[in-house]
Tab-separated table of C-alpha atoms in Angstrom:
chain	number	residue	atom	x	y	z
A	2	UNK	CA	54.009	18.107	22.430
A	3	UNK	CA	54.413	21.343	20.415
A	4	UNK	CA	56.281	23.157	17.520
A	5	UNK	CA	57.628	26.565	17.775
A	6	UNK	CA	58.300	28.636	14.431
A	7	UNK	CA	60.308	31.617	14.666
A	8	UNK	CA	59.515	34.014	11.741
A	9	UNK	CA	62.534	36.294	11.379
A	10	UNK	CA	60.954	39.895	11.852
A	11	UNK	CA	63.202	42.834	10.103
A	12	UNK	CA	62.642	45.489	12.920
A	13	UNK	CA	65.045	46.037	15.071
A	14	UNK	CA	64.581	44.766	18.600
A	15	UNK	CA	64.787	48.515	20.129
A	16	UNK	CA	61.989	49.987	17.457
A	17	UNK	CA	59.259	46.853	18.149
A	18	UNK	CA	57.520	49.101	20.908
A	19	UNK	CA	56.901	51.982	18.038
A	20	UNK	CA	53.810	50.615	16.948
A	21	UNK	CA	52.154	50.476	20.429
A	22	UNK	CA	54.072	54.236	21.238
A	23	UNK	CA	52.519	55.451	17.701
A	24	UNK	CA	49.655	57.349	18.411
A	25	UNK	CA	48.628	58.523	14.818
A	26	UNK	CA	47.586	62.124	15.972
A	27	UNK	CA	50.346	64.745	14.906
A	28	UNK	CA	47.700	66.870	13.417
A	29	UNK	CA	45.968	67.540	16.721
A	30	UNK	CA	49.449	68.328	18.054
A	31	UNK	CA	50.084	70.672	15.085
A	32	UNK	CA	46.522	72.143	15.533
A	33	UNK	CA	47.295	72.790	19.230
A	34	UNK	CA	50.426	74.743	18.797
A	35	UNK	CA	48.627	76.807	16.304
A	36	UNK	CA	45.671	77.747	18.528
A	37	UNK	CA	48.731	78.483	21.144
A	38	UNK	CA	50.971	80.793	18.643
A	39	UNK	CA	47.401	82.147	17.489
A	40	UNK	CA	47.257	83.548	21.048
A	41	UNK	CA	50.299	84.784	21.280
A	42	UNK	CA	51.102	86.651	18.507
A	43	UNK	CA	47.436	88.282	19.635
A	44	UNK	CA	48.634	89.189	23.066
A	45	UNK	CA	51.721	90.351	21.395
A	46	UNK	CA	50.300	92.732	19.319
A	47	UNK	CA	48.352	94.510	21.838
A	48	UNK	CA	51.324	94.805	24.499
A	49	UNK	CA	53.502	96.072	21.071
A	50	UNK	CA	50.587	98.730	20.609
A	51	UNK	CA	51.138	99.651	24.402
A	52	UNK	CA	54.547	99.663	24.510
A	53	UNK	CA	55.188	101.190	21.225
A	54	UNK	CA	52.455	103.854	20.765
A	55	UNK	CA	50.943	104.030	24.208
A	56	UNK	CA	53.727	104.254	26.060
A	57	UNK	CA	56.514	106.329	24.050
A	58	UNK	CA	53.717	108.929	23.654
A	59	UNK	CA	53.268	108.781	27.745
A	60	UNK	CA	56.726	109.223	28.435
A	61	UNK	CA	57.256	111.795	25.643
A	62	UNK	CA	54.214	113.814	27.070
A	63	UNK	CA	55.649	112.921	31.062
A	64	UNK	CA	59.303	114.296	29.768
A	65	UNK	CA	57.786	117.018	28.896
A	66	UNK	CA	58.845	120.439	30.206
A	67	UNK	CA	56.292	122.671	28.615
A	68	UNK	CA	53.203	120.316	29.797
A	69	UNK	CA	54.356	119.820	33.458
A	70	UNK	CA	51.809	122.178	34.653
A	71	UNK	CA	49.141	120.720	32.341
A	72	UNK	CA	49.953	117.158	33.738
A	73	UNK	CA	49.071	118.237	37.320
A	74	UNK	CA	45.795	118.418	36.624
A	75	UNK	CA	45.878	114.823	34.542
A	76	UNK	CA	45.942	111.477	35.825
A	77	UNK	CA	47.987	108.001	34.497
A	78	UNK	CA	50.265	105.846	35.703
A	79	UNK	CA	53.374	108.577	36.386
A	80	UNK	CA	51.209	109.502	38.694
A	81	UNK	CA	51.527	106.794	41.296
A	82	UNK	CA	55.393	106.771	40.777
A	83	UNK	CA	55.910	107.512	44.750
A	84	UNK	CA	53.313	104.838	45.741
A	85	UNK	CA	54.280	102.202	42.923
A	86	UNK	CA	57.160	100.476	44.871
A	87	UNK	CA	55.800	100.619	48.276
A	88	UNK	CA	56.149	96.869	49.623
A	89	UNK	CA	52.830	94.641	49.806
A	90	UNK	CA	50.822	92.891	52.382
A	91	UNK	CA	52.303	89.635	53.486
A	92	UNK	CA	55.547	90.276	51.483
A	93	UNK	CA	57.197	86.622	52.948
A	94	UNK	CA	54.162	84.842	51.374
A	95	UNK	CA	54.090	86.604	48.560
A	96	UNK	CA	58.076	85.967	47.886
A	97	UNK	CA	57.269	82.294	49.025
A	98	UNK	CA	54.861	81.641	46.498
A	99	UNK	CA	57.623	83.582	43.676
A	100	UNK	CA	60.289	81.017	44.715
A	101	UNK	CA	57.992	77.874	45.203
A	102	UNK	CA	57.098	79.067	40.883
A	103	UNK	CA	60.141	79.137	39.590
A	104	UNK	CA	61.365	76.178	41.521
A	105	UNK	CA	58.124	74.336	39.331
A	106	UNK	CA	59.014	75.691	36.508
A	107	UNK	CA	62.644	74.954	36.413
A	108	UNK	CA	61.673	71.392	37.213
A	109	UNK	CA	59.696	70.884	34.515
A	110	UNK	CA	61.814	72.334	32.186
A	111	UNK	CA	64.616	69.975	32.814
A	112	UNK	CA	62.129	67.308	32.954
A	113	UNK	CA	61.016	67.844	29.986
A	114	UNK	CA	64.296	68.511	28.083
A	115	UNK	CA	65.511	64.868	29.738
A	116	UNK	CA	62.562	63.426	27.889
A	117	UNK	CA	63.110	65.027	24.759
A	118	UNK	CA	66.440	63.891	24.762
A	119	UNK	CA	65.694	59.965	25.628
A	120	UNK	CA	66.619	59.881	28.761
A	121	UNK	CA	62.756	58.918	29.679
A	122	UNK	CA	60.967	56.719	28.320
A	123	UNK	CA	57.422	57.144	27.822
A	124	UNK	CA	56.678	53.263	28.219
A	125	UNK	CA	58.719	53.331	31.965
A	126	UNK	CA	56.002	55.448	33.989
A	127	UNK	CA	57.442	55.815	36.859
A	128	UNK	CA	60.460	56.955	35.599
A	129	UNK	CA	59.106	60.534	34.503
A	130	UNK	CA	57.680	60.904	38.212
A	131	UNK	CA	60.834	59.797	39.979
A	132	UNK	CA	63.289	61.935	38.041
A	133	UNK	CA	60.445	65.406	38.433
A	134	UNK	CA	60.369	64.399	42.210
A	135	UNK	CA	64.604	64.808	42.407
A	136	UNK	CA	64.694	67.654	40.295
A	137	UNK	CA	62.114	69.665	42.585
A	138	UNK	CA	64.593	68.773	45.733
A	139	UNK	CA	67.582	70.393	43.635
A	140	UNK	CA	65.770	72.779	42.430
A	141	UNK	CA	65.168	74.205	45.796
A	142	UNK	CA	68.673	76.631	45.371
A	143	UNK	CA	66.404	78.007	43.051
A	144	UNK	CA	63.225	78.657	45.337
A	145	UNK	CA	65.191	79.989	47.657
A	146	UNK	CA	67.544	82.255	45.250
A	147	UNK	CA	64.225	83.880	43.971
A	148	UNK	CA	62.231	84.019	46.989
A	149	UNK	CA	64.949	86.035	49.093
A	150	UNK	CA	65.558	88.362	46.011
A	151	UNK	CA	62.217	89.084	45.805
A	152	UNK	CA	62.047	89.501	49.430
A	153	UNK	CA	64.994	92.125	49.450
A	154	UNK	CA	63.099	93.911	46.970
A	155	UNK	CA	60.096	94.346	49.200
A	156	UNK	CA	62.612	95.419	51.971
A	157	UNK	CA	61.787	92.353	54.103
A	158	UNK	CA	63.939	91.809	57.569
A	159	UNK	CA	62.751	88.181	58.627
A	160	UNK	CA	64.664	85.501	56.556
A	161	UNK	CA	64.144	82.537	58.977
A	162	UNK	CA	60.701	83.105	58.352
A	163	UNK	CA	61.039	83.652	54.495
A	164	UNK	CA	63.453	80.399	55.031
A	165	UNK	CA	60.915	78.210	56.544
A	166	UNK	CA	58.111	79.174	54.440
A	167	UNK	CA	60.140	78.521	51.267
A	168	UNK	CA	61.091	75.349	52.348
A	169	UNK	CA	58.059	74.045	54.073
A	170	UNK	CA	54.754	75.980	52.447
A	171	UNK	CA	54.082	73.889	49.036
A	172	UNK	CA	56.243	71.022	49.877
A	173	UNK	CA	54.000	70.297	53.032
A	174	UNK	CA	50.703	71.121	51.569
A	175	UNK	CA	51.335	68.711	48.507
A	176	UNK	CA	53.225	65.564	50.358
A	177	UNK	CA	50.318	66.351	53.165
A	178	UNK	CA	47.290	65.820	50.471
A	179	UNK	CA	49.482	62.711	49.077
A	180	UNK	CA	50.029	61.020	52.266
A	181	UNK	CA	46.465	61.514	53.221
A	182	UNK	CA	45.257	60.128	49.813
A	183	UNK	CA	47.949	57.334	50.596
A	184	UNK	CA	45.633	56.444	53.458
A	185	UNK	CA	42.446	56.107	51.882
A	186	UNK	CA	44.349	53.326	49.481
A	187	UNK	CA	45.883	51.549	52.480
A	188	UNK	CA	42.157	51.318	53.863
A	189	UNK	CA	41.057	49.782	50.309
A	190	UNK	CA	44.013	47.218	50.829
A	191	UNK	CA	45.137	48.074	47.151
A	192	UNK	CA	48.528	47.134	45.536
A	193	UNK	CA	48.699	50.994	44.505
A	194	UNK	CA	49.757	52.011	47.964
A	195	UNK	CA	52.712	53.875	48.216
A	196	UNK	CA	54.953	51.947	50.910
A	197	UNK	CA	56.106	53.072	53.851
A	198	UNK	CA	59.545	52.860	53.376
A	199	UNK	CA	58.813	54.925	50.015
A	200	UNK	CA	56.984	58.100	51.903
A	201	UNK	CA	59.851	57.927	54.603
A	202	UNK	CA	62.262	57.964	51.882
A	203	UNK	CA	60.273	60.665	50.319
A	204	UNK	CA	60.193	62.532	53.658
A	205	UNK	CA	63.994	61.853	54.145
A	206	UNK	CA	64.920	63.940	50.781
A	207	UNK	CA	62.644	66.603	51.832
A	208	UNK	CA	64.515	67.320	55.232
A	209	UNK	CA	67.953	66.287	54.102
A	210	UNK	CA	68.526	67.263	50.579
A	211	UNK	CA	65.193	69.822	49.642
A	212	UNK	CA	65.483	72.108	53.128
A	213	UNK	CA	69.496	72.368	52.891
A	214	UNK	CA	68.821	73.834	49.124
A	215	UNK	CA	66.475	76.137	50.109
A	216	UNK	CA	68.650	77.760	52.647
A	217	UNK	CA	71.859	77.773	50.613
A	218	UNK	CA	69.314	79.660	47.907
A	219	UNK	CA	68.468	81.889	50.353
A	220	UNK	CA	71.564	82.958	51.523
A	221	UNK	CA	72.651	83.215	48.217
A	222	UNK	CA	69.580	85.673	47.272
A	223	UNK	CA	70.533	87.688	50.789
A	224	UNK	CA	73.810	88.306	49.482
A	225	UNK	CA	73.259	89.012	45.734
A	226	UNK	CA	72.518	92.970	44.789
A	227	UNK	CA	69.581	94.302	43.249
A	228	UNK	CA	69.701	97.406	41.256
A	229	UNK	CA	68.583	100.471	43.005
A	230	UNK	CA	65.190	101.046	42.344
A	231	UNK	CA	63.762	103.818	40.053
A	232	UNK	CA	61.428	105.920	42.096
A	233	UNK	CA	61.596	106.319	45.491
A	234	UNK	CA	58.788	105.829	47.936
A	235	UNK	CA	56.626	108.200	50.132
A	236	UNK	CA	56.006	108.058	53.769
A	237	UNK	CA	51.988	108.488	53.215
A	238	UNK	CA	50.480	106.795	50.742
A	239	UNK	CA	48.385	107.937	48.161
A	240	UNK	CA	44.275	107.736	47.932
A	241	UNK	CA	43.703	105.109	45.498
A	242	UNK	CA	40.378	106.449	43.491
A	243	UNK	CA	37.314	104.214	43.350
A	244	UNK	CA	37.767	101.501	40.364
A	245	UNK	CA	35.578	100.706	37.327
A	246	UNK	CA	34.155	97.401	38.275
A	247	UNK	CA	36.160	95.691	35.382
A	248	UNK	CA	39.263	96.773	37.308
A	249	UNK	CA	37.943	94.736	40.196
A	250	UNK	CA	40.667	92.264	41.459
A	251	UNK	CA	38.165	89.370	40.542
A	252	UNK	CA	37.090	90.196	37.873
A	253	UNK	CA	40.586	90.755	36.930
A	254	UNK	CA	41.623	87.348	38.521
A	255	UNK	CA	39.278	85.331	35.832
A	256	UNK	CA	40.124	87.629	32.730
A	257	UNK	CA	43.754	87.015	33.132
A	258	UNK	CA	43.658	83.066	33.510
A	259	UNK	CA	41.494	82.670	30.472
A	260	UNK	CA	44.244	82.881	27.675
A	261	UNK	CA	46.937	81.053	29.383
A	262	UNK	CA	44.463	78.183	30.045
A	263	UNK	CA	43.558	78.379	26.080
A	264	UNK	CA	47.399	78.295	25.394
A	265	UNK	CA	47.712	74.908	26.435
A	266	UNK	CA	43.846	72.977	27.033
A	267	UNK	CA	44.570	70.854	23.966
A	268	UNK	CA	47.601	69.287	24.889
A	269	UNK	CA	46.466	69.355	28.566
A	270	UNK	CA	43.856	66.433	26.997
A	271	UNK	CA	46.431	64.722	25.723
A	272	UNK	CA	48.728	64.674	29.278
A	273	UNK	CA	45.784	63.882	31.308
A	274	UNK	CA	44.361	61.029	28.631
A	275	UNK	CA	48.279	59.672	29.334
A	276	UNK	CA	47.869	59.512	33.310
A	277	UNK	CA	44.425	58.591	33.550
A	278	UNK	CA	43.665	56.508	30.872
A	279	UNK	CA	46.859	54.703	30.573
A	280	UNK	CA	47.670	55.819	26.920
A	281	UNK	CA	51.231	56.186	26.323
A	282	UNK	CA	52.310	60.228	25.538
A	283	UNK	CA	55.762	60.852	24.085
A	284	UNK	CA	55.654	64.294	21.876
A	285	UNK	CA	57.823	66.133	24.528
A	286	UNK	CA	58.993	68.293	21.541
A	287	UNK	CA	55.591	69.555	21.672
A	288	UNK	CA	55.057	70.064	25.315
A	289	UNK	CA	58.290	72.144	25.449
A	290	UNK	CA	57.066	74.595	22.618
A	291	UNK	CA	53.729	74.096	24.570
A	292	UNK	CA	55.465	75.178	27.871
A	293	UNK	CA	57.420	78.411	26.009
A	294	UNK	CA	53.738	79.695	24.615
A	295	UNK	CA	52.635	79.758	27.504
A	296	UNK	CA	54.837	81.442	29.550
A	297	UNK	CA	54.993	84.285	26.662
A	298	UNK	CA	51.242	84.176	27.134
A	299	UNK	CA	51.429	84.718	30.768
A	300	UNK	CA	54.088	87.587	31.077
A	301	UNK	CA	52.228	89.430	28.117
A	302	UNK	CA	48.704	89.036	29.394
A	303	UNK	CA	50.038	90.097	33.267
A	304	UNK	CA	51.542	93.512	32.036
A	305	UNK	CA	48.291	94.292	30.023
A	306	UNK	CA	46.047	94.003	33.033
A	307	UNK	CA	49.267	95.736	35.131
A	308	UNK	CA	49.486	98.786	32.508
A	309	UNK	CA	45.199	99.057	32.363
A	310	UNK	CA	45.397	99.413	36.441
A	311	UNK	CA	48.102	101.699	36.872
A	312	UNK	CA	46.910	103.979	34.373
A	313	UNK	CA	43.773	104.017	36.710
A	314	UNK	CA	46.024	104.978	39.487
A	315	UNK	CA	45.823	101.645	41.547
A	316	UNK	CA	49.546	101.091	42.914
A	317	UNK	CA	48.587	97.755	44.572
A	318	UNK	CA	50.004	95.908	42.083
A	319	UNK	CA	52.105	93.098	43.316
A	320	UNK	CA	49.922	90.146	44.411
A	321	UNK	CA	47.390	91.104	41.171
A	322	UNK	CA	50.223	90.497	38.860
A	323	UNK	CA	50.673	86.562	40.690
A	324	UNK	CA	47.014	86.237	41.019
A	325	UNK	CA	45.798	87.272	37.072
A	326	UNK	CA	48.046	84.946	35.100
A	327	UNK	CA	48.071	82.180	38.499
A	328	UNK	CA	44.348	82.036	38.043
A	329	UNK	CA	44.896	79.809	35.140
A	330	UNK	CA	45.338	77.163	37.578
A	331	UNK	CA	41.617	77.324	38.482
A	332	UNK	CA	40.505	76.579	34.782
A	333	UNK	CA	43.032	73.721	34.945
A	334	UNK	CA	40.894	72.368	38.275
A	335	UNK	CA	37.301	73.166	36.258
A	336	UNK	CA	38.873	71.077	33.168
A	337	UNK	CA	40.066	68.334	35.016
A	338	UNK	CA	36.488	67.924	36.780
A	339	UNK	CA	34.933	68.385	33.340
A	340	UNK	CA	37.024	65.590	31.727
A	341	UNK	CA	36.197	63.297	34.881
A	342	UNK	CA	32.574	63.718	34.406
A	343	UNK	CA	32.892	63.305	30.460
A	344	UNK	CA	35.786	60.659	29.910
A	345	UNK	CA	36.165	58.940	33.200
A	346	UNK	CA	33.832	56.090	34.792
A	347	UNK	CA	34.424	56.184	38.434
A	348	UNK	CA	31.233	54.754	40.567
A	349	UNK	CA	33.747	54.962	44.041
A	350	UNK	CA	33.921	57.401	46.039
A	351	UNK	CA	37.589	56.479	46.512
A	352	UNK	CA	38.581	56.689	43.202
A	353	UNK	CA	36.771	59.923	43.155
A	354	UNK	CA	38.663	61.568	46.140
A	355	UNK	CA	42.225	59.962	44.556
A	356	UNK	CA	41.354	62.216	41.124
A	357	UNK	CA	40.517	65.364	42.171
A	358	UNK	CA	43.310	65.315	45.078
A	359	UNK	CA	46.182	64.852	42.435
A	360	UNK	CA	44.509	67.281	40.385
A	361	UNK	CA	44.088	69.577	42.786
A	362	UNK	CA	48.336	69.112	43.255
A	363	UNK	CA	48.720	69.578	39.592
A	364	UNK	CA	46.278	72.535	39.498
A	365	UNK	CA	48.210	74.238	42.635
A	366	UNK	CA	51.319	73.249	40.908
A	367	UNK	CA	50.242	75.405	37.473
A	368	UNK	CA	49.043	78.104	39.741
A	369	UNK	CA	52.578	78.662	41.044
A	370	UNK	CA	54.414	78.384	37.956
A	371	UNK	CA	52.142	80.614	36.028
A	372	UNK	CA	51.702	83.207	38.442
A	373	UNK	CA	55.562	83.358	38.909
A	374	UNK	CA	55.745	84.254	34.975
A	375	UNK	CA	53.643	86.862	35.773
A	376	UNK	CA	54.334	88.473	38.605
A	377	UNK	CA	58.021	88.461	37.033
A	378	UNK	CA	57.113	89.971	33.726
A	379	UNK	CA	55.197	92.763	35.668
A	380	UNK	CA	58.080	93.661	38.001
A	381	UNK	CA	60.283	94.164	34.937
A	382	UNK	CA	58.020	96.156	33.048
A	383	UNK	CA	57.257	98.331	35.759
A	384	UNK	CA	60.962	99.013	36.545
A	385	UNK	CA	61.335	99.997	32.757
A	386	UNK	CA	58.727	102.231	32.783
A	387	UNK	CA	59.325	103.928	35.465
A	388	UNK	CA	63.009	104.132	34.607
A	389	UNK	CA	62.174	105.912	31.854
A	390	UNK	CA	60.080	108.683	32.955
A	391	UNK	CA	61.833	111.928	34.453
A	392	UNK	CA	60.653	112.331	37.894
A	393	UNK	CA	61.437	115.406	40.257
């Protein structure tokens, strides 16, 4: 026999998990978001220097009449005005990828705002990953919205295609990795296996709720108008000149993913400490300001490198101004093997494959978002600019 002696405890029931959720670090939080606004207001400055200085004295100079005859003989960005617009290489990919970005990002936007607002709970896991797996389904009006207005901007004439690559490209590839990954834990007879009747239910909202939204967003985007564009296009296009090798699209590539990866490595720590190491993360306050740096950080840093390559009279713009700032998802694969090597123990090679598969997810995953942001600030700043600028 036993006693049992109930000490009244003056917490509330609902605020007993805050000591366990209480993880004592704010200042690293604070610190982050200062390296991240340090960035920005960096980046900022230079593309107010281009914009402001740079730029009003091009298109003063461009508007010109008295210098027209001078300009002939100089070169810059007006020149490339008749080339600027032409359509790129694979243009249904390309508009694929756009969608598939903002169809991330909008997810984790609302994700994030549900979780700021209590709806998740940081101690309910599965929660967080069930709610960002709906959202991505809705959000397919919004793939395919963006992806056919991008592709009406290129002047593209095969939507089933644009349709089916929407719906099908990213989706496939990352339920593909998981399901293959889902193997390799059914052959280790682990509890952590995803069910069957969970990947057909999985499968089920990709075909019947995920590929419906995607063509309702499509036809939506085939029937919404785009303002006319402000240059027109020749028939032959120009020579490009031969590039400084800084200007090389590699080069380019790695310079443009650098800051955007800065923006946000501290709290990345943090996220992947919570999935990985089963410590509980619930500053979503931060992650949202997180998430707004660096978007500012990719749009700015994307029409930097987009200005510095026009002015060299390189047109081919488009798929540089998704690969610079989406390059950031590469440095989000190099961390993630960095902090396996450094934080992790894993001695099986199972456990090894399982990490760096849903990284590589969450790494593809950044690459779209981010190099949505960009591609989208550059297409807006090149319409400006060239709206601007008298051409004959």
């Amino acid at each position: 026999p036993y006693d049992v002696v109930g000490d009244p405890s003056p917490i509330a029931g609902g605020s007993r998990w805050d000591l366990y959720l209480y993880m004592g670090d704010d200042q690293v939080h604070w610190f982050s978001i200062l390296n991240s606004l340090v960035i920005v207001l960096l980046l900022s400055g230079i593309v107010a220097m281009i914009m402001v200085r740079t730029l009003r004295r091009d298109l003063a100079e461009y508007n010109s009449v008295e210098e027209k005859e001078e300009l002939l003989e100089e070169s810059g960005w007006k020149l490339v005005h008749a080339d600027v617009l032409r359509p790129p290489p694979l243009a249904a990919w390309l508009a694929t990828t756009i969608g598939t970005g903002m169809q991330v990002l909008c997810m984790s936007f609302i994700s994030i705002a549900c979780a700021m607002l209590g709806f998740l709970s940081p101690a309910n896991r599965g929660s967080m990953l069930t709610v960002s797996l709906l959202l991505f389904a809705l959000m397919g009006v919004a793939a395919g919205y963006c992806a056919a207005l991008a592709y009406k901007a290129f002047k593209g004439a095969q939507w089933k295609s644009l349709t089916l690559l929407t719906a099908f490209l990213f989706p496939g590839i990352v339920l593909g990795v998981m399901f293959v990954l889902n193997f390799f834990i059914w052959g280790q007879h682990s509890s952590g296996a995803v069910p069957f009747g969970t990947m057909f239910a999985v499968l089920c909202i990709w075909f019947l709720i995920s590929f419906p939204l995607v063509w309702v967003g499509v036809w939506l985007g085939y029937r919404g108008t785009l303002k006319d564009p402000p240059v027109k296009t020749n028939m032959v296009p120009r020579v490009i000149p031969s590039q400084a090798w800084y200007l090389h699209p590699l080069f380019t590539m790695l310079i443009g993913g650098i800051l955007p990866f800065g923006a946000v490595f501290i709290e990345l720590y943090f996220i992947m400490s919570s999935i990985w190491l089963q410590r509980f993360y619930y500053v979503f306050g931060f992650l949202a300001l997180v998430l707004l740096i660096l978007i500012i950080t990719c749009a700015e840093m994307a029409i930097v490198l987009c200005y510095f390559q026009l002015c060299n009279e390189d047109y081919n713009w488009w798929w540089r101004a998704f690969l610079t700032s989406g390059s950031s998802g590469l440095y989000l694969f190099v961390y993630s093997i960095v902090y396996m090597s450094t934080k992790m123990v894993m001695t099986r090679g199972v456990s090894i494959l399982l990490y760096v598969g849903y990284m590589l997810i969450a790494s593809y995953s950044f690459f779209m978002l981010t190099g949505a942001v960009g591609f989208l600030a550059c297409f807006l700043f090149v319409h400006a600019i060239y709206g601007a600028v008298k051409v004959e």
